[in-house]
Short mmCIF file of C-alpha atoms and ligand atoms in Angstrom, two decimals:
data_model
loop_
_atom_site.label_atom_id
_atom_site.label_comp_id
_atom_site.label_asym_id
_atom_site.label_seq_id
_atom_site.Cartn_x
_atom_site.Cartn_y
_atom_site.Cartn_z
CA MET A 1 16.44 -33.51 5.13
CA SER A 2 17.51 -36.50 3.38
CA SER A 3 20.01 -36.55 0.37
CA LEU A 4 17.08 -37.63 -2.18
CA LYS A 5 15.48 -34.13 -1.25
CA GLU A 6 18.52 -32.22 -1.90
CA GLN A 7 18.72 -33.41 -5.52
CA THR A 8 15.32 -32.57 -6.60
CA SER A 9 12.90 -29.71 -6.75
CA PRO A 10 10.68 -28.97 -3.71
CA LYS A 11 8.18 -31.90 -3.12
CA VAL A 12 4.75 -31.53 -1.61
CA GLY A 13 2.81 -34.32 -0.12
CA PHE A 14 -0.82 -33.88 -0.43
CA ILE A 15 -4.11 -35.40 1.27
CA SER A 16 -7.44 -34.79 -0.13
CA LEU A 17 -10.31 -35.41 1.99
CA GLY A 18 -14.20 -34.64 1.37
CA CYS A 19 -16.72 -33.93 -1.05
CA PRO A 20 -16.22 -33.66 -4.81
CA LYS A 21 -15.86 -29.76 -4.45
CA ALA A 22 -12.98 -30.27 -2.25
CA LEU A 23 -11.40 -32.65 -4.66
CA VAL A 24 -11.62 -29.85 -7.49
CA ASP A 25 -9.99 -27.42 -5.01
CA SER A 26 -7.10 -30.06 -4.50
CA GLU A 27 -6.91 -30.55 -8.12
CA GLN A 28 -6.38 -26.82 -8.70
CA ILE A 29 -3.67 -26.66 -5.82
CA LEU A 30 -2.04 -29.45 -7.48
CA THR A 31 -2.12 -28.08 -11.09
CA GLN A 32 -0.70 -24.83 -9.51
CA LEU A 33 2.09 -26.64 -7.64
CA ARG A 34 3.05 -28.43 -10.69
CA ALA A 35 2.99 -25.40 -12.76
CA GLU A 36 5.28 -23.57 -10.51
CA GLY A 37 7.83 -26.43 -10.65
CA TYR A 38 7.09 -28.21 -7.47
CA GLU A 39 6.88 -32.18 -7.45
CA ILE A 40 4.23 -34.04 -5.96
CA SER A 41 5.28 -36.51 -3.39
CA SER A 42 3.19 -39.81 -2.57
CA SER A 43 5.21 -40.39 0.65
CA TYR A 44 5.51 -38.47 3.80
CA GLU A 45 9.19 -39.13 3.93
CA LEU A 46 10.35 -37.76 0.73
CA ALA A 47 7.94 -34.58 0.97
CA ASP A 48 9.34 -31.21 2.14
CA LEU A 49 5.78 -30.39 3.15
CA VAL A 50 2.37 -31.96 3.29
CA VAL A 51 -0.78 -29.95 2.48
CA VAL A 52 -4.08 -31.50 4.01
CA ASN A 53 -7.29 -30.49 2.33
CA THR A 54 -9.99 -31.11 5.07
CA CYS A 55 -13.89 -31.83 5.27
CA GLY A 56 -15.98 -30.74 8.36
CA PHE A 57 -19.25 -31.46 7.20
CA ILE A 58 -20.21 -34.18 9.99
CA ASP A 59 -18.39 -35.30 13.05
CA SER A 60 -16.93 -38.29 11.53
CA ALA A 61 -15.28 -36.02 8.81
CA VAL A 62 -14.08 -33.85 11.32
CA THR A 63 -12.39 -36.61 13.27
CA GLU A 64 -11.05 -37.93 10.20
CA SER A 65 -9.69 -34.50 9.13
CA LEU A 66 -8.01 -34.09 12.44
CA ASP A 67 -6.42 -37.61 12.54
CA ALA A 68 -5.10 -36.94 9.09
CA ILE A 69 -3.40 -33.61 10.33
CA GLY A 70 -2.04 -35.48 13.16
CA GLU A 71 -0.67 -38.26 10.92
CA ALA A 72 0.94 -35.73 8.60
CA LEU A 73 2.35 -33.71 11.47
CA ALA A 74 4.05 -36.80 13.28
CA GLU A 75 5.21 -38.42 9.78
CA ASN A 76 6.44 -35.10 8.12
CA GLY A 77 6.17 -32.25 10.65
CA LYS A 78 5.52 -29.40 8.11
CA VAL A 79 1.76 -29.18 7.35
CA ILE A 80 -0.52 -26.60 5.76
CA VAL A 81 -4.26 -27.11 6.24
CA THR A 82 -6.94 -25.98 3.79
CA GLY A 83 -10.71 -26.90 3.12
CA CYS A 84 -13.84 -26.77 4.93
CA LEU A 85 -12.68 -27.54 8.56
CA GLY A 86 -10.23 -24.61 8.30
CA ALA A 87 -13.10 -22.40 7.89
CA LYS A 88 -14.79 -23.33 11.11
CA GLU A 89 -14.21 -21.05 14.08
CA ASP A 90 -11.69 -18.93 11.86
CA GLY A 91 -9.47 -21.88 11.77
CA ASN A 92 -9.59 -22.31 15.55
CA VAL A 93 -10.83 -25.76 15.14
CA ILE A 94 -7.63 -26.77 13.78
CA LYS A 95 -5.36 -24.65 15.68
CA LYS A 96 -6.48 -25.75 18.87
CA ALA A 97 -5.98 -29.45 18.20
CA HIS A 98 -2.91 -28.93 16.16
CA PRO A 99 -1.07 -25.68 17.18
CA GLN A 100 1.95 -26.86 15.08
CA VAL A 101 0.38 -26.48 11.82
CA LEU A 102 2.12 -23.80 9.57
CA ALA A 103 -0.95 -22.21 8.07
CA VAL A 104 -4.69 -22.75 7.90
CA THR A 105 -7.24 -21.60 5.21
CA GLY A 106 -10.74 -22.27 4.59
CA PRO A 107 -11.98 -23.97 1.21
CA HIS A 108 -11.56 -22.78 -2.37
CA ALA A 109 -8.34 -20.81 -1.22
CA LEU A 110 -6.10 -21.51 -4.04
CA PRO A 111 -4.04 -18.12 -3.64
CA GLU A 112 -3.84 -18.33 0.06
CA VAL A 113 -2.62 -22.02 0.04
CA MET A 114 -0.01 -21.15 -2.60
CA SER A 115 1.08 -18.06 -0.84
CA ALA A 116 1.75 -20.12 2.57
CA ILE A 117 3.50 -22.75 0.56
CA HIS A 118 5.81 -19.96 -1.00
CA THR A 119 6.50 -18.85 2.64
CA HIS A 120 7.41 -22.36 3.94
CA LEU A 121 8.80 -23.96 0.91
CA PRO A 122 9.97 -21.44 -1.48
CA GLN A 123 10.58 -22.37 -4.99
CA PRO A 124 14.09 -21.15 -5.76
CA HIS A 125 14.69 -18.79 -8.63
CA ASP A 126 16.09 -20.51 -11.35
CA PRO A 127 17.88 -18.11 -14.09
CA PHE A 128 18.07 -21.22 -16.63
CA THR A 129 14.30 -21.78 -16.32
CA SER A 130 12.77 -18.47 -15.45
CA LEU A 131 13.36 -15.29 -17.03
CA ILE A 132 11.34 -13.25 -14.85
CA PRO A 133 13.03 -12.49 -11.30
CA PRO A 134 10.67 -13.01 -8.37
CA GLN A 135 9.98 -9.25 -7.98
CA GLY A 136 8.89 -8.99 -11.52
CA ILE A 137 9.79 -6.39 -14.39
CA ARG A 138 10.03 -2.72 -12.72
CA LEU A 139 10.14 0.55 -14.67
CA THR A 140 11.01 2.34 -11.56
CA PRO A 141 14.80 2.81 -10.17
CA LYS A 142 15.79 -0.35 -8.24
CA HIS A 143 15.67 1.53 -4.88
CA TYR A 144 11.86 2.16 -4.90
CA ALA A 145 8.80 0.56 -6.31
CA TYR A 146 5.15 0.85 -6.70
CA VAL A 147 2.66 -1.59 -5.16
CA LYS A 148 -1.01 -1.53 -6.38
CA ILE A 149 -3.24 -2.95 -4.07
CA SER A 150 -6.61 -2.54 -5.96
CA GLU A 151 -8.08 -1.62 -9.16
CA GLY A 152 -11.25 0.49 -9.81
CA CYS A 153 -13.07 2.60 -7.58
CA ASN A 154 -16.84 2.37 -6.01
CA HIS A 155 -17.01 6.33 -5.90
CA ARG A 156 -18.66 8.51 -8.52
CA CYS A 157 -16.88 11.83 -8.01
CA THR A 158 -18.54 13.74 -10.71
CA PHE A 159 -15.41 15.25 -12.19
CA CYS A 160 -13.76 11.75 -12.84
CA ILE A 161 -14.38 8.75 -15.29
CA ILE A 162 -12.05 6.17 -13.77
CA PRO A 163 -14.82 4.11 -12.46
CA SER A 164 -16.29 3.89 -16.10
CA MET A 165 -13.01 3.05 -17.35
CA ARG A 166 -11.73 0.76 -14.69
CA GLY A 167 -14.94 -0.39 -13.09
CA ASP A 168 -15.75 -0.81 -9.31
CA LEU A 169 -13.24 -1.48 -6.65
CA VAL A 170 -11.37 -4.95 -7.06
CA SER A 171 -8.94 -5.58 -4.02
CA ARG A 172 -6.08 -7.73 -4.46
CA PRO A 173 -5.79 -10.58 -1.90
CA ILE A 174 -3.59 -9.50 0.84
CA HIS A 175 -1.37 -12.33 0.58
CA GLN A 176 -0.61 -11.52 -3.17
CA VAL A 177 0.08 -7.79 -1.97
CA MET A 178 2.39 -9.00 0.84
CA GLN A 179 4.18 -11.64 -1.26
CA GLU A 180 4.96 -8.85 -4.09
CA ALA A 181 6.15 -6.53 -1.18
CA GLU A 182 8.26 -9.07 0.36
CA ASN A 183 9.71 -10.10 -2.98
CA LEU A 184 10.65 -6.44 -3.67
CA ALA A 185 12.12 -5.84 -0.20
CA ASN A 186 14.08 -9.06 -0.61
CA ALA A 187 15.39 -7.91 -4.10
CA GLY A 188 16.80 -4.75 -2.39
CA VAL A 189 14.08 -2.28 -2.89
CA LYS A 190 14.10 0.31 0.11
CA GLU A 191 10.79 2.23 -0.43
CA LEU A 192 7.36 0.75 -1.21
CA LEU A 193 4.65 3.28 -2.52
CA ILE A 194 1.14 1.92 -2.01
CA ILE A 195 -1.24 3.02 -4.57
CA SER A 196 -4.66 2.47 -5.85
CA GLN A 197 -7.53 4.72 -6.80
CA ASP A 198 -8.83 4.67 -3.17
CA THR A 199 -6.33 3.22 -0.67
CA SER A 200 -8.54 3.49 2.35
CA ALA A 201 -11.07 1.27 0.86
CA TYR A 202 -8.93 -1.62 0.43
CA GLY A 203 -10.78 -4.90 1.19
CA VAL A 204 -14.38 -3.48 1.17
CA ASP A 205 -15.37 -5.20 -1.96
CA ILE A 206 -14.13 -8.76 -0.53
CA LYS A 207 -15.68 -8.03 2.98
CA TYR A 208 -12.08 -7.35 4.65
CA ARG A 209 -11.65 -11.50 3.79
CA THR A 210 -8.75 -12.78 5.92
CA GLY A 211 -5.82 -14.07 3.95
CA PHE A 212 -2.53 -15.64 5.09
CA TRP A 213 0.86 -14.05 5.04
CA GLN A 214 3.97 -15.86 6.58
CA GLY A 215 1.58 -18.61 8.18
CA ARG A 216 -0.64 -16.11 10.06
CA PRO A 217 -4.14 -14.77 9.33
CA VAL A 218 -4.23 -11.18 8.01
CA LYS A 219 -7.54 -9.23 7.19
CA THR A 220 -7.71 -7.48 3.74
CA ARG A 221 -7.70 -4.25 5.35
CA LEU A 222 -5.66 -0.99 5.11
CA THR A 223 -4.55 -0.93 8.70
CA GLU A 224 -3.57 -4.68 8.75
CA LEU A 225 -1.75 -4.02 5.44
CA ALA A 226 0.05 -1.04 6.54
CA SER A 227 1.13 -3.03 9.86
CA ALA A 228 2.17 -6.10 7.82
CA LEU A 229 4.06 -3.80 5.49
CA GLY A 230 5.61 -2.32 8.56
CA GLU A 231 7.42 -5.68 9.24
CA LEU A 232 9.43 -5.71 6.00
CA ASP A 233 12.22 -3.07 7.19
CA VAL A 234 11.57 -0.68 4.24
CA TRP A 235 10.08 2.61 3.93
CA VAL A 236 6.47 2.38 3.29
CA ARG A 237 4.45 5.49 2.05
CA LEU A 238 0.81 5.54 1.50
CA HIS A 239 -0.90 7.50 -1.47
CA TYR A 240 -4.58 8.25 -2.25
CA VAL A 241 -5.82 7.75 1.25
CA TYR A 242 -9.35 9.20 1.47
CA PRO A 243 -9.91 10.42 5.24
CA TYR A 244 -12.60 7.73 6.28
CA PRO A 245 -12.50 7.21 9.91
CA HIS A 246 -10.48 4.19 10.04
CA VAL A 247 -7.67 6.25 8.62
CA ASP A 248 -7.15 7.31 12.21
CA GLU A 249 -5.90 3.73 12.98
CA ILE A 250 -3.05 4.28 10.63
CA ILE A 251 -1.52 7.29 12.33
CA PRO A 252 -0.14 5.32 15.37
CA LEU A 253 1.81 3.02 13.07
CA MET A 254 3.44 6.26 11.76
CA ALA A 255 3.96 7.55 15.14
CA GLU A 256 5.71 4.47 16.05
CA GLY A 257 7.91 4.54 12.82
CA ARG A 258 6.55 1.45 11.45
CA ILE A 259 5.55 3.25 8.14
CA LEU A 260 6.45 6.61 6.88
CA PRO A 261 4.69 9.44 8.71
CA TYR A 262 3.39 10.64 5.15
CA LEU A 263 -0.18 10.78 4.23
CA ASP A 264 -1.54 11.65 0.70
CA VAL A 265 -5.07 12.53 1.14
CA PRO A 266 -6.64 14.23 -1.92
CA LEU A 267 -9.20 16.43 -0.40
CA GLN A 268 -10.21 18.56 -3.70
CA HIS A 269 -12.02 21.41 -1.87
CA ALA A 270 -12.97 22.34 1.43
CA ASN A 271 -16.39 24.12 1.05
CA PRO A 272 -19.20 21.49 1.60
CA ARG A 273 -21.43 22.50 -1.17
CA ILE A 274 -18.76 22.00 -3.85
CA LEU A 275 -17.71 18.85 -1.99
CA LYS A 276 -21.25 17.71 -2.65
CA ALA A 277 -21.57 18.81 -6.03
CA MET A 278 -18.28 16.80 -6.63
CA LYS A 279 -19.71 13.77 -4.70
CA ARG A 280 -16.74 13.54 -2.87
CA PRO A 281 -16.43 10.30 -0.47
CA ALA A 282 -16.01 11.30 3.21
CA ASN A 283 -17.33 14.53 4.68
CA ALA A 284 -15.08 17.60 4.84
CA GLU A 285 -16.77 19.11 7.92
CA ASN A 286 -14.42 17.67 10.35
CA ASN A 287 -11.20 17.16 8.16
CA LEU A 288 -9.48 20.04 9.77
CA SER A 289 -9.89 18.53 13.41
CA ARG A 290 -8.91 15.27 12.24
CA ILE A 291 -5.76 16.75 10.73
CA GLN A 292 -5.08 18.46 14.16
CA GLN A 293 -5.77 15.12 15.86
CA TRP A 294 -3.24 13.30 13.44
CA ARG A 295 -0.57 15.88 14.09
CA GLN A 296 -1.05 15.36 17.80
CA ILE A 297 -0.41 11.95 17.54
CA CYS A 298 2.41 12.06 15.05
CA PRO A 299 4.05 15.49 14.96
CA ASP A 300 6.20 14.55 12.22
CA ILE A 301 3.54 13.71 9.90
CA THR A 302 3.73 15.15 6.41
CA LEU A 303 0.43 15.66 4.67
CA ARG A 304 0.13 16.03 0.95
CA SER A 305 -3.11 16.86 -0.83
CA THR A 306 -4.63 17.72 -4.17
CA PHE A 307 -7.39 20.36 -4.74
CA ILE A 308 -9.41 21.61 -7.87
CA VAL A 309 -10.20 25.34 -8.32
CA GLY A 310 -12.63 26.61 -10.70
CA PHE A 311 -15.28 23.66 -10.33
CA PRO A 312 -18.52 24.71 -11.95
CA GLY A 313 -20.43 26.89 -9.87
CA GLU A 314 -17.59 27.75 -7.37
CA THR A 315 -18.27 31.15 -6.05
CA GLU A 316 -15.71 33.64 -5.06
CA ALA A 317 -16.75 32.93 -1.30
CA GLU A 318 -16.44 29.26 -1.83
CA PHE A 319 -12.98 29.79 -3.19
CA GLU A 320 -12.08 31.96 -0.33
CA GLU A 321 -13.25 29.28 1.99
CA LEU A 322 -10.84 26.89 0.43
CA LEU A 323 -8.09 29.55 0.76
CA GLN A 324 -8.97 29.77 4.60
CA PHE A 325 -8.80 26.05 4.73
CA LEU A 326 -5.49 25.97 3.27
CA GLN A 327 -4.37 28.57 6.03
CA ALA A 328 -5.73 26.59 8.71
CA ALA A 329 -4.71 23.22 7.77
CA GLN A 330 -1.01 24.13 7.18
CA LEU A 331 -0.53 21.21 4.65
CA ASP A 332 3.00 20.49 3.69
CA ARG A 333 2.63 19.47 -0.04
CA VAL A 334 -0.25 20.41 -2.21
CA GLY A 335 -1.01 20.00 -5.93
CA CYS A 336 -3.58 22.25 -7.55
CA PHE A 337 -5.67 21.52 -10.82
CA LYS A 338 -7.74 24.10 -12.69
CA TYR A 339 -10.99 22.22 -13.37
CA SER A 340 -11.10 20.77 -16.91
CA PRO A 341 -14.09 19.13 -18.39
CA VAL A 342 -13.12 15.59 -18.97
CA GLU A 343 -15.26 14.02 -21.59
CA GLY A 344 -17.78 11.84 -20.03
CA ALA A 345 -17.84 13.40 -16.77
CA THR A 346 -20.83 14.02 -15.08
CA ALA A 347 -19.60 17.51 -13.67
CA ASN A 348 -19.69 18.79 -17.22
CA MET A 349 -23.45 19.05 -17.26
CA LEU A 350 -23.32 21.13 -14.02
CA PRO A 351 -24.63 24.82 -14.47
CA ASP A 352 -22.28 28.00 -13.99
CA PRO A 353 -18.97 26.85 -15.40
CA VAL A 354 -16.19 29.08 -14.26
CA PRO A 355 -14.60 31.34 -16.90
CA GLU A 356 -11.12 30.33 -17.73
CA ALA A 357 -9.60 33.74 -16.74
CA ILE A 358 -11.16 33.28 -13.28
CA LYS A 359 -9.89 29.75 -12.98
CA GLU A 360 -6.45 31.04 -13.80
CA GLU A 361 -6.74 33.83 -11.34
CA ARG A 362 -7.86 31.48 -8.60
CA TYR A 363 -5.12 28.84 -9.25
CA GLU A 364 -2.37 31.71 -9.04
CA ARG A 365 -3.91 32.83 -5.73
CA PHE A 366 -4.24 29.43 -4.58
CA MET A 367 -0.54 28.66 -5.37
CA LYS A 368 0.59 31.87 -3.73
CA VAL A 369 -0.90 31.04 -0.45
CA GLN A 370 0.24 27.57 -0.52
CA GLU A 371 3.71 28.33 -1.76
CA ALA A 372 4.18 30.73 1.51
CA ILE A 373 2.92 27.84 3.70
CA SER A 374 5.38 25.33 2.05
CA ARG A 375 8.27 27.65 2.18
CA GLN A 376 7.69 28.54 5.97
CA ARG A 377 7.06 24.80 6.90
CA LEU A 378 10.39 23.73 5.35
CA ALA A 379 12.15 26.88 6.79
CA ASP A 380 10.84 25.55 10.24
CA LYS A 381 13.00 22.51 9.58
CA VAL A 382 16.52 24.15 9.26
CA GLY A 383 18.68 23.13 11.92
CA ARG A 384 17.13 19.52 12.24
CA THR A 385 18.90 16.34 11.72
CA ILE A 386 17.01 13.91 9.41
CA THR A 387 17.52 10.72 7.56
CA VAL A 388 17.30 10.70 3.96
CA MET A 389 17.50 8.25 1.05
CA VAL A 390 19.91 8.75 -1.73
CA ASP A 391 18.28 9.11 -5.45
CA HIS A 392 20.94 10.21 -7.65
CA VAL A 393 24.78 10.63 -7.10
CA GLU A 394 26.43 13.56 -8.70
CA GLU A 395 30.07 14.68 -8.73
CA ASP A 396 29.70 16.92 -5.74
CA GLN A 397 26.53 16.61 -4.42
CA VAL A 398 23.84 14.03 -3.73
CA ILE A 399 20.06 14.26 -4.46
CA ALA A 400 18.00 12.49 -1.94
CA ARG A 401 14.67 12.59 -0.33
CA SER A 402 13.20 12.39 3.17
CA SER A 403 10.18 10.79 4.70
CA ALA A 404 8.40 13.82 3.50
CA ASP A 405 9.41 13.42 -0.18
CA ALA A 406 7.44 11.02 -2.35
CA PRO A 407 9.54 10.39 -5.47
CA GLU A 408 8.43 12.48 -8.72
CA ILE A 409 5.82 14.63 -6.99
CA ASP A 410 7.47 16.27 -3.60
CA GLY A 411 10.47 18.13 -3.02
CA LEU A 412 14.30 17.01 -3.05
CA VAL A 413 16.87 16.97 -0.41
CA TYR A 414 20.34 18.29 -1.94
CA VAL A 415 23.30 16.82 0.09
CA ASN A 416 26.32 19.00 -0.02
CA ALA A 417 29.90 17.08 0.05
CA PRO A 418 28.73 13.80 0.33
CA PRO A 419 31.14 10.99 1.18
CA HIS A 420 32.19 8.80 -1.70
CA GLY A 421 30.86 5.50 -2.84
CA LEU A 422 27.18 6.32 -2.24
CA LYS A 423 24.58 4.68 -4.32
CA PRO A 424 20.80 5.16 -4.87
CA GLY A 425 19.06 3.66 -2.05
CA ASP A 426 21.39 4.33 0.74
CA PHE A 427 20.50 6.01 3.77
CA LEU A 428 22.27 9.33 5.34
CA GLN A 429 22.01 11.34 8.31
CA VAL A 430 21.89 14.85 7.20
CA GLU A 431 21.56 18.33 8.90
CA ILE A 432 19.31 20.91 7.22
CA THR A 433 21.23 24.16 6.46
CA ASP A 434 18.62 25.92 4.21
CA SER A 435 15.52 25.51 2.30
CA ASP A 436 13.11 27.04 -0.33
CA ALA A 437 9.64 26.55 -1.38
CA HIS A 438 10.10 22.85 -2.07
CA ASP A 439 13.32 21.58 -1.28
CA LEU A 440 15.96 21.28 1.50
CA TYR A 441 19.75 21.99 1.28
CA THR A 442 21.78 19.92 3.76
CA SER A 443 25.04 18.44 4.65
CA ILE A 444 26.17 15.43 6.12
CA SER A 445 25.43 15.49 9.86
CA LYS A 446 28.54 15.52 12.29
CA GLN A 447 26.50 13.78 14.87
S1 SF4 B 501 -11.72 10.66 -7.97
FE1 SF4 B 501 -10.89 8.97 -7.02
S2 SF4 B 501 -12.70 8.38 -5.70
FE2 SF4 B 501 -13.58 9.94 -6.99
S3 SF4 B 501 -14.45 8.52 -8.54
FE3 SF4 B 501 -12.43 9.02 -9.40
S4 SF4 B 501 -11.05 7.54 -8.45
FE4 SF4 B 501 -12.98 7.33 -7.48
#
């Protein structure tokens, strides 16, 4: 790189070909570049990277675009391609002709182009000009962070008013989610908690559109997202995953240790009639066999779920069915809510509301069954050595969490007589010496 480049902000060269629509795309990219502090270079030599906005309308335009890419590669070497030709054959027309290009996007792809530029020519964070760190402002402790991948929900569960407040599902583009996750990992975050209203539905609204991360195509879809997050070398924990069929694809990633073997699946009930009255997505019939299959693929998987008792019309027999499901499913972590009529929820109109006293009684019975299951499942772990992440350091003990424990909602791991100098986010190998209904008691592993 020449000394001229070293003295200035990162410089981007830009070649804009094609029709006025492509021109507007170019203007938007250039505007964004300037807004972020990049300089625009008029020469290949002074640019740190070149963007070529292509046209693919007729043969001569294709040739002109491919020639322009070839010239930029020869003169500069670092080239990102966008525009109509980029959309042809999923970018393969360009990749076949010029495999050295860093990234290819279709037209009207400002976020993807900016993401590719951020990857290959990062804008250094300047504490004098930017008051916001690259990972943004966070309210969580420094070692873990929530990443919201979508907003809203396409379902209409009768007990819920979220869709009326937040609207239908809107997925964040994958490059944006991955950039945020990468920034967090680079800032020292050790655990990413993936959240949304309906994590399994990620990308449905944008037809699983292909985005770009680190110069390669990645679909806006849960499996691809989980796989990409698994490359960041941090704990990745998935929440609010409805048991749609494609969730089965995630389990091998857990078995391979790429993401945490932890799945938060809100099942809400086990009786088909109640689930229908709730209008729950995904059908309950085969949930049990799915859970068994998941455990076969990933024996260490921790399953968390939430349920509602006392839903309007729930009979004693239907509630009993729920208890039998709990016994059969042997879930690790379970939350239970007594049905309460949220203003505006359509379930309020259903007949046969369950009296408060019965709701309370069912809640107690439910919790008793689950507490025994939870106690036994934790007792079965005694003697094992596990990896935990430090949350709090106290004088003579450390409070940590294992892969089975999401912050705030699951159990804790108490580490007895820890070594000095530990800090939140550190990992430890501990041996489990005791357990109760929710937590584990451990000491530092001698292995
Ligand atoms: S409960 Fe969840 S899936 Fe159902 S409508 Fe509300 S947000 Fe959507």
